[in-house]
XYZ file of C-alpha atoms in Angstrom:
326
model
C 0.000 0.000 0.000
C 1.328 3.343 -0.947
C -1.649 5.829 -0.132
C -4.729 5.399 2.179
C -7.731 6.468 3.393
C -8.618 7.281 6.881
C -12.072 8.292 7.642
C -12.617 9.486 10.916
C -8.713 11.479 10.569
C -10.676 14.588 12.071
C -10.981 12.882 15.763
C -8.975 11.336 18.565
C -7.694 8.066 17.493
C -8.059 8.939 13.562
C -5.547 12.480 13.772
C -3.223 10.437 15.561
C -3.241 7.329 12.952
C -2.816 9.941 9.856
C 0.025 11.311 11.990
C 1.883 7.338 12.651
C 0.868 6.544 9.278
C 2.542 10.033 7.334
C 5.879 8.843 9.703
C 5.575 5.278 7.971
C 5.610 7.142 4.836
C 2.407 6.683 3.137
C 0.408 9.189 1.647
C -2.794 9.930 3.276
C -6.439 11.059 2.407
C -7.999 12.052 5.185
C -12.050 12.172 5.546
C -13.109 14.532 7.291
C -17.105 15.155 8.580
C -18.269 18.090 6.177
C -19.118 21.072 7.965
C -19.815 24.985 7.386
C -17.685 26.065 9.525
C -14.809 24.168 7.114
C -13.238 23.050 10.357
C -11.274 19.674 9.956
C -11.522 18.403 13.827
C -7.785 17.683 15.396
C -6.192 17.989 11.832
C -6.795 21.569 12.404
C -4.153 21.973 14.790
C -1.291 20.380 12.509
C 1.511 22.304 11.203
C 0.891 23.874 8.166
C 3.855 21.901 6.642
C 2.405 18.318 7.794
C -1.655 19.444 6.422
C 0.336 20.327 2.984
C 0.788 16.729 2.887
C -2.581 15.402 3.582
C -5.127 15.340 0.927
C -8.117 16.223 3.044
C -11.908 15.226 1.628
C -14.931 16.164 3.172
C -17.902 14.201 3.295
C -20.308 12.248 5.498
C -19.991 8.751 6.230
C -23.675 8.123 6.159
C -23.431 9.545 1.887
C -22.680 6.308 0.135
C -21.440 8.551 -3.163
C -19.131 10.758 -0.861
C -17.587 7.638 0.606
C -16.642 6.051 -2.861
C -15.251 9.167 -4.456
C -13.151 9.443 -1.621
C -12.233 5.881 -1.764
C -10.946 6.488 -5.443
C -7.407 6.285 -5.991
C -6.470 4.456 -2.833
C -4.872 1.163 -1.518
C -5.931 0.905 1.992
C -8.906 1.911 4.376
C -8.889 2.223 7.468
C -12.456 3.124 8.703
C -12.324 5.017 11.924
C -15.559 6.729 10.987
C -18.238 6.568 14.071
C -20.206 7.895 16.934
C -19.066 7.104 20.173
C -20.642 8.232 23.391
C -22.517 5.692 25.606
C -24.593 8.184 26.976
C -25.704 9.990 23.799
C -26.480 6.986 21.725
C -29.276 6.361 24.978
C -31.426 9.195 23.386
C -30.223 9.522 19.666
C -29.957 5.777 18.686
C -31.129 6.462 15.104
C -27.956 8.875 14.687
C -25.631 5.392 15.725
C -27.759 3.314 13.338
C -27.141 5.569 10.219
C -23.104 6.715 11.146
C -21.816 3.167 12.596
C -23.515 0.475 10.446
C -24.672 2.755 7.527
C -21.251 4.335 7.482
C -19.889 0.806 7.614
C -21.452 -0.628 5.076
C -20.800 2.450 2.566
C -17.498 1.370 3.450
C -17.926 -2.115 2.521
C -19.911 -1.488 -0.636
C -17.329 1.009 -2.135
C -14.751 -1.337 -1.234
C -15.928 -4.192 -3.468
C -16.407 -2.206 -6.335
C -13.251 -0.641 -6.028
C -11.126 -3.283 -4.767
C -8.394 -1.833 -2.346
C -5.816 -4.277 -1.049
C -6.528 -3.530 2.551
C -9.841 -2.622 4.484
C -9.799 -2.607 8.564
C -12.303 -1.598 10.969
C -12.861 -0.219 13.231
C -14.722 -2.182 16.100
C -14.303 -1.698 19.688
C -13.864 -3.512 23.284
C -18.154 -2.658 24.447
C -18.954 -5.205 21.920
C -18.139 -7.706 24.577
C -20.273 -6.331 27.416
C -19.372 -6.955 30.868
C -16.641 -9.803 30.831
C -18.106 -13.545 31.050
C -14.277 -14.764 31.604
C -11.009 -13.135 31.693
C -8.595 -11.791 29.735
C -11.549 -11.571 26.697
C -10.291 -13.294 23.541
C -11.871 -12.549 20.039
C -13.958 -15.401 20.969
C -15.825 -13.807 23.745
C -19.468 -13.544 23.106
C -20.862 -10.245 22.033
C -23.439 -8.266 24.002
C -25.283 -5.245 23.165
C -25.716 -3.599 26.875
C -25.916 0.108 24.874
C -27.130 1.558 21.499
C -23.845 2.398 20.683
C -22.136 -1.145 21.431
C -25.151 -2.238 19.534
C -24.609 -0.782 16.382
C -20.934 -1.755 16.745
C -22.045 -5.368 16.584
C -23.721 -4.945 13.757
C -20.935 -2.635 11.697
C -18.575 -5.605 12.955
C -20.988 -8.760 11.706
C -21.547 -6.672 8.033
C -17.883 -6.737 7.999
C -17.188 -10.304 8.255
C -20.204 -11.071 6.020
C -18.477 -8.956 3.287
C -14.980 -11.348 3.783
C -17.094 -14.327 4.127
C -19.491 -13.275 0.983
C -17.358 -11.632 -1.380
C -13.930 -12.323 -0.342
C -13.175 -8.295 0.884
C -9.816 -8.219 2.099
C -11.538 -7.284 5.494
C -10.061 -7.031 9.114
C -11.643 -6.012 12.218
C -9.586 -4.026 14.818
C -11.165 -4.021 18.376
C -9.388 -1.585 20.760
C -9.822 -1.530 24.075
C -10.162 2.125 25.920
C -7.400 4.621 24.426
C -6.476 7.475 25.749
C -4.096 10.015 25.459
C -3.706 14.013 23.937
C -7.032 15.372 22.205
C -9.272 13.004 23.868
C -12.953 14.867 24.418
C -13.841 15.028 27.892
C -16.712 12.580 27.144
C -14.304 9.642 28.219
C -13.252 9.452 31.950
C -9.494 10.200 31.653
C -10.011 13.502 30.530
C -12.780 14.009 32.889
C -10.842 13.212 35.691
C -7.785 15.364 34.616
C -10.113 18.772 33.636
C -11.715 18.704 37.014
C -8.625 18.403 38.809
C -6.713 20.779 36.490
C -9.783 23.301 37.044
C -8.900 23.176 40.646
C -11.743 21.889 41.499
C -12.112 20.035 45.054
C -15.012 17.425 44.314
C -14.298 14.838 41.109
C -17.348 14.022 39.567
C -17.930 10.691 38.057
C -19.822 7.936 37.473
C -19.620 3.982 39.039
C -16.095 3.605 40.573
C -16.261 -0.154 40.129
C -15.892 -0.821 37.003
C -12.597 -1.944 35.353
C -11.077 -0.886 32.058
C -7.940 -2.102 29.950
C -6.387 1.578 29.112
C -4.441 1.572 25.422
C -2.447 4.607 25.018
C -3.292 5.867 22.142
C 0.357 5.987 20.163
C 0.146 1.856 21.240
C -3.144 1.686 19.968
C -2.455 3.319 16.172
C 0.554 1.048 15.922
C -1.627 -1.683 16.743
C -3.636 -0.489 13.301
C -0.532 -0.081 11.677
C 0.817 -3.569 12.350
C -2.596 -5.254 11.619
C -2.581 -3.823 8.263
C 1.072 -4.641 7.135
C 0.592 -8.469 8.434
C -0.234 -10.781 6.011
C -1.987 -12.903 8.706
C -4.568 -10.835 9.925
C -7.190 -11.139 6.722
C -10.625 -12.216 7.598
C -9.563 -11.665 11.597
C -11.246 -9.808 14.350
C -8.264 -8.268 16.523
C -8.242 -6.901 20.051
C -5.697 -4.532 20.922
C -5.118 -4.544 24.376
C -2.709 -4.763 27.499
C -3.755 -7.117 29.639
C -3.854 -4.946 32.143
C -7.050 -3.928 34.039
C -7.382 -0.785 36.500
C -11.005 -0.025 38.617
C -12.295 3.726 37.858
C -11.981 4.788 41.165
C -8.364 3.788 41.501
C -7.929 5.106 38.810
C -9.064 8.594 39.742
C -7.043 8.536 43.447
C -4.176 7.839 41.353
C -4.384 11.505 39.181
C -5.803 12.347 42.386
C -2.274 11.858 43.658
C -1.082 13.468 40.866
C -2.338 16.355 40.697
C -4.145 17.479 43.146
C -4.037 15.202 46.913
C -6.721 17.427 48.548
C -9.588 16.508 46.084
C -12.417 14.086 46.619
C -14.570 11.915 44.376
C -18.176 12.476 44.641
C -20.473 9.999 42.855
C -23.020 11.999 40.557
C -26.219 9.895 39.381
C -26.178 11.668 35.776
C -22.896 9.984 35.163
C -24.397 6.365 35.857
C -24.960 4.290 33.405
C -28.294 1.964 33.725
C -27.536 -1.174 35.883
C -28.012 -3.650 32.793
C -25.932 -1.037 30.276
C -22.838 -0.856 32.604
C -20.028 -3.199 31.691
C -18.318 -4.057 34.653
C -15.319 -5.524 33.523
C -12.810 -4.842 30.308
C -9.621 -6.969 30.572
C -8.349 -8.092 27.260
C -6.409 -10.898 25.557
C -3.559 -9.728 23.401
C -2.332 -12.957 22.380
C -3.856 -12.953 18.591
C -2.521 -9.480 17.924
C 1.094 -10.419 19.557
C 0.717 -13.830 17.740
C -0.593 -12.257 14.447
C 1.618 -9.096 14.283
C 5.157 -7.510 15.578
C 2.876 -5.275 17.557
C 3.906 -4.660 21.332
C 3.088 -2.202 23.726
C 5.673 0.231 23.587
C 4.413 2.783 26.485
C 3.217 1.804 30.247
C 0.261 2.760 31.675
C 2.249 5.613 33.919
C 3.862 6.892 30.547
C 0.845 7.591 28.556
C -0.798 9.260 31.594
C 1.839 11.571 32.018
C 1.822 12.695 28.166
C -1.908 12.668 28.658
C -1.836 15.590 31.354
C 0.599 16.895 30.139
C -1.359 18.139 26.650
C -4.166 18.714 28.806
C -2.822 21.063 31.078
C -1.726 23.075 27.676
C -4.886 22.811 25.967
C -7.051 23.305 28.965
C -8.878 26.045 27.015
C -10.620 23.006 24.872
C -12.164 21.696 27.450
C -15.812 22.871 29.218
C -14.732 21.479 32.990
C -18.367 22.974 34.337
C -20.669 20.600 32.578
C -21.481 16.815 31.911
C -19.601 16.092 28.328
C -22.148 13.241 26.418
């Protein structure tokens, strides 16, 4: 593969793949969500030199036509496309419907026609629901316990049937949580850090109980990287994922510690999930993607967090620390 397309390169995990991927030296498109304001998301705050690079297309995911003329031209895809929020696909399921299997299947469908040697997508750990055994392999069963993990299923299950059908040179890539620099405040790293950065003496969050498997983000866009150079990982659901597991409340007395010893958590009911929807445990397997790939972990937990607060203590001005981010 010489050039690719990246939809989604105008959020978190997507501006940071176009970045790893310009360093590996292919030429990128990146699809961006059209907008009148002309804004292109995280790409925005590139150098002007890097963005001279980067062919940038904007479109809509859910616009079958936009999605193939931007897949013109190209040898890879990797489709980071999608709405993410738990809590906001509780009221606007239809939006996660028509971006996340929609999207995905414009995907697919231009991709047959127009044959690329490469297609991965993007799936994600809250596919699994709460874990049913430990660490969760790709053989885990699935379970929709939100809209949004829902339609994730389904984006995931169109993708195999379009390997399985048609022979797409398909592979799905299932991180677990990343985090890292330009993460919204939706997810609960940020949230932690933009309270406590705010000054602010009482945390807000949600359920302290519940365990995640933290990716740093550079670990997790290598992960995409290595999946798609690997000649072994066609037709293969992949997890990316350390093995590592860490409870939300320890993980907030930790930046606690950090940053700011004298603040205290305080549980708000808003930030609750419902008791069915919460998944309770995220520890994943890595074996298949360490088996599969050269791919390895090449930050710790500690590292990533530090580069994490870091950027947000610069870029604090981003963030709106007074409110409940969906």
């Amino acid at each position: 593969m010489k050039k690719v397309l990246v939809t989604g390169a105008d959020g978190f995990i997507g501006s940071h793949l176009v970045e790893h991927l310009m360093r590996k030296g292919y030429e990128v498109k990146a699809f961006t969500y059209y907008n009148s304001f002309n804004t292109w998301g995280w790409l925005d705050t590139f150098p002007q030199e890097t963005l001279r690079e980067i062919e940038i297309f904007q479109g809509d995911i859910r616009d079958p036509n936009g999605v193939r003329e931007a897949m013109k031209g190209v040898d890879g895809v990797f489709h980071l496309a999608a709405l993410i929020a738990i809590p906001f696909s509780y009221h606007s399921p239809d939006s996660y419907v028509d971006t996340n299997i929609k999207g995905t299947l414009n995907v697919l469908q231009a991709a047959r026609d127009l044959e690329p040697e490469r297609v991965l997508v993007t799936s994600t750990s809250e596919v699994y629901g709460t874990a049913q055994y430990v660490p969760i392999d790709e053989k885990h069963p699935y379970q929709g316990q939100s809209p949004y993990s829902a339609t994730k299923i389904g984006a995931d299950r169109l993708a195999e049937s379009f390997y399985r059908s048609f022979h797409l040179p398909v592979t799905i890539v299932r991180p677990f949580n990343t985090f890292g620099p330009r993460q919204s405040a939706r997810a609960v790293i940020p949230t932690i850090v933009t309270q406590l950065l705010a000054g602010k003496e009482t945390i807000q969050l949600g359920s302290l109980t519940p365990t995640r498997d933290f990716n740093y983000v550079k670990d997790t866009v290598n992960g995409f990287y290595e999946i798609a150079v690997s000649g072994r990982t066609i037709g293969e659901e992949i997890n990316i994922a350390t093995q590592r597991e860490i409870t939300i409340g320890d993980l907030a007395n930790e930046l606690i510690r950090q940053i700011n010893p004298a603040a205290q958590i305080v549980c708000d009911t808003q930030r609750t999930r419902p008791e069915k929807s919460e998944v309770n445990r995220l520890l994943g397997s890595n074996e298949k993607i360490k088996r599969l790939t050269k791919w390895t972990p090449q930050y710790t937990f500690e590292e990533g967090l530090a580069e994490t607060i870091a950027w947000i203590r610069e870029h604090m001005d981003s963030y709106k620390t007074d409110i409940y981010n969906l």
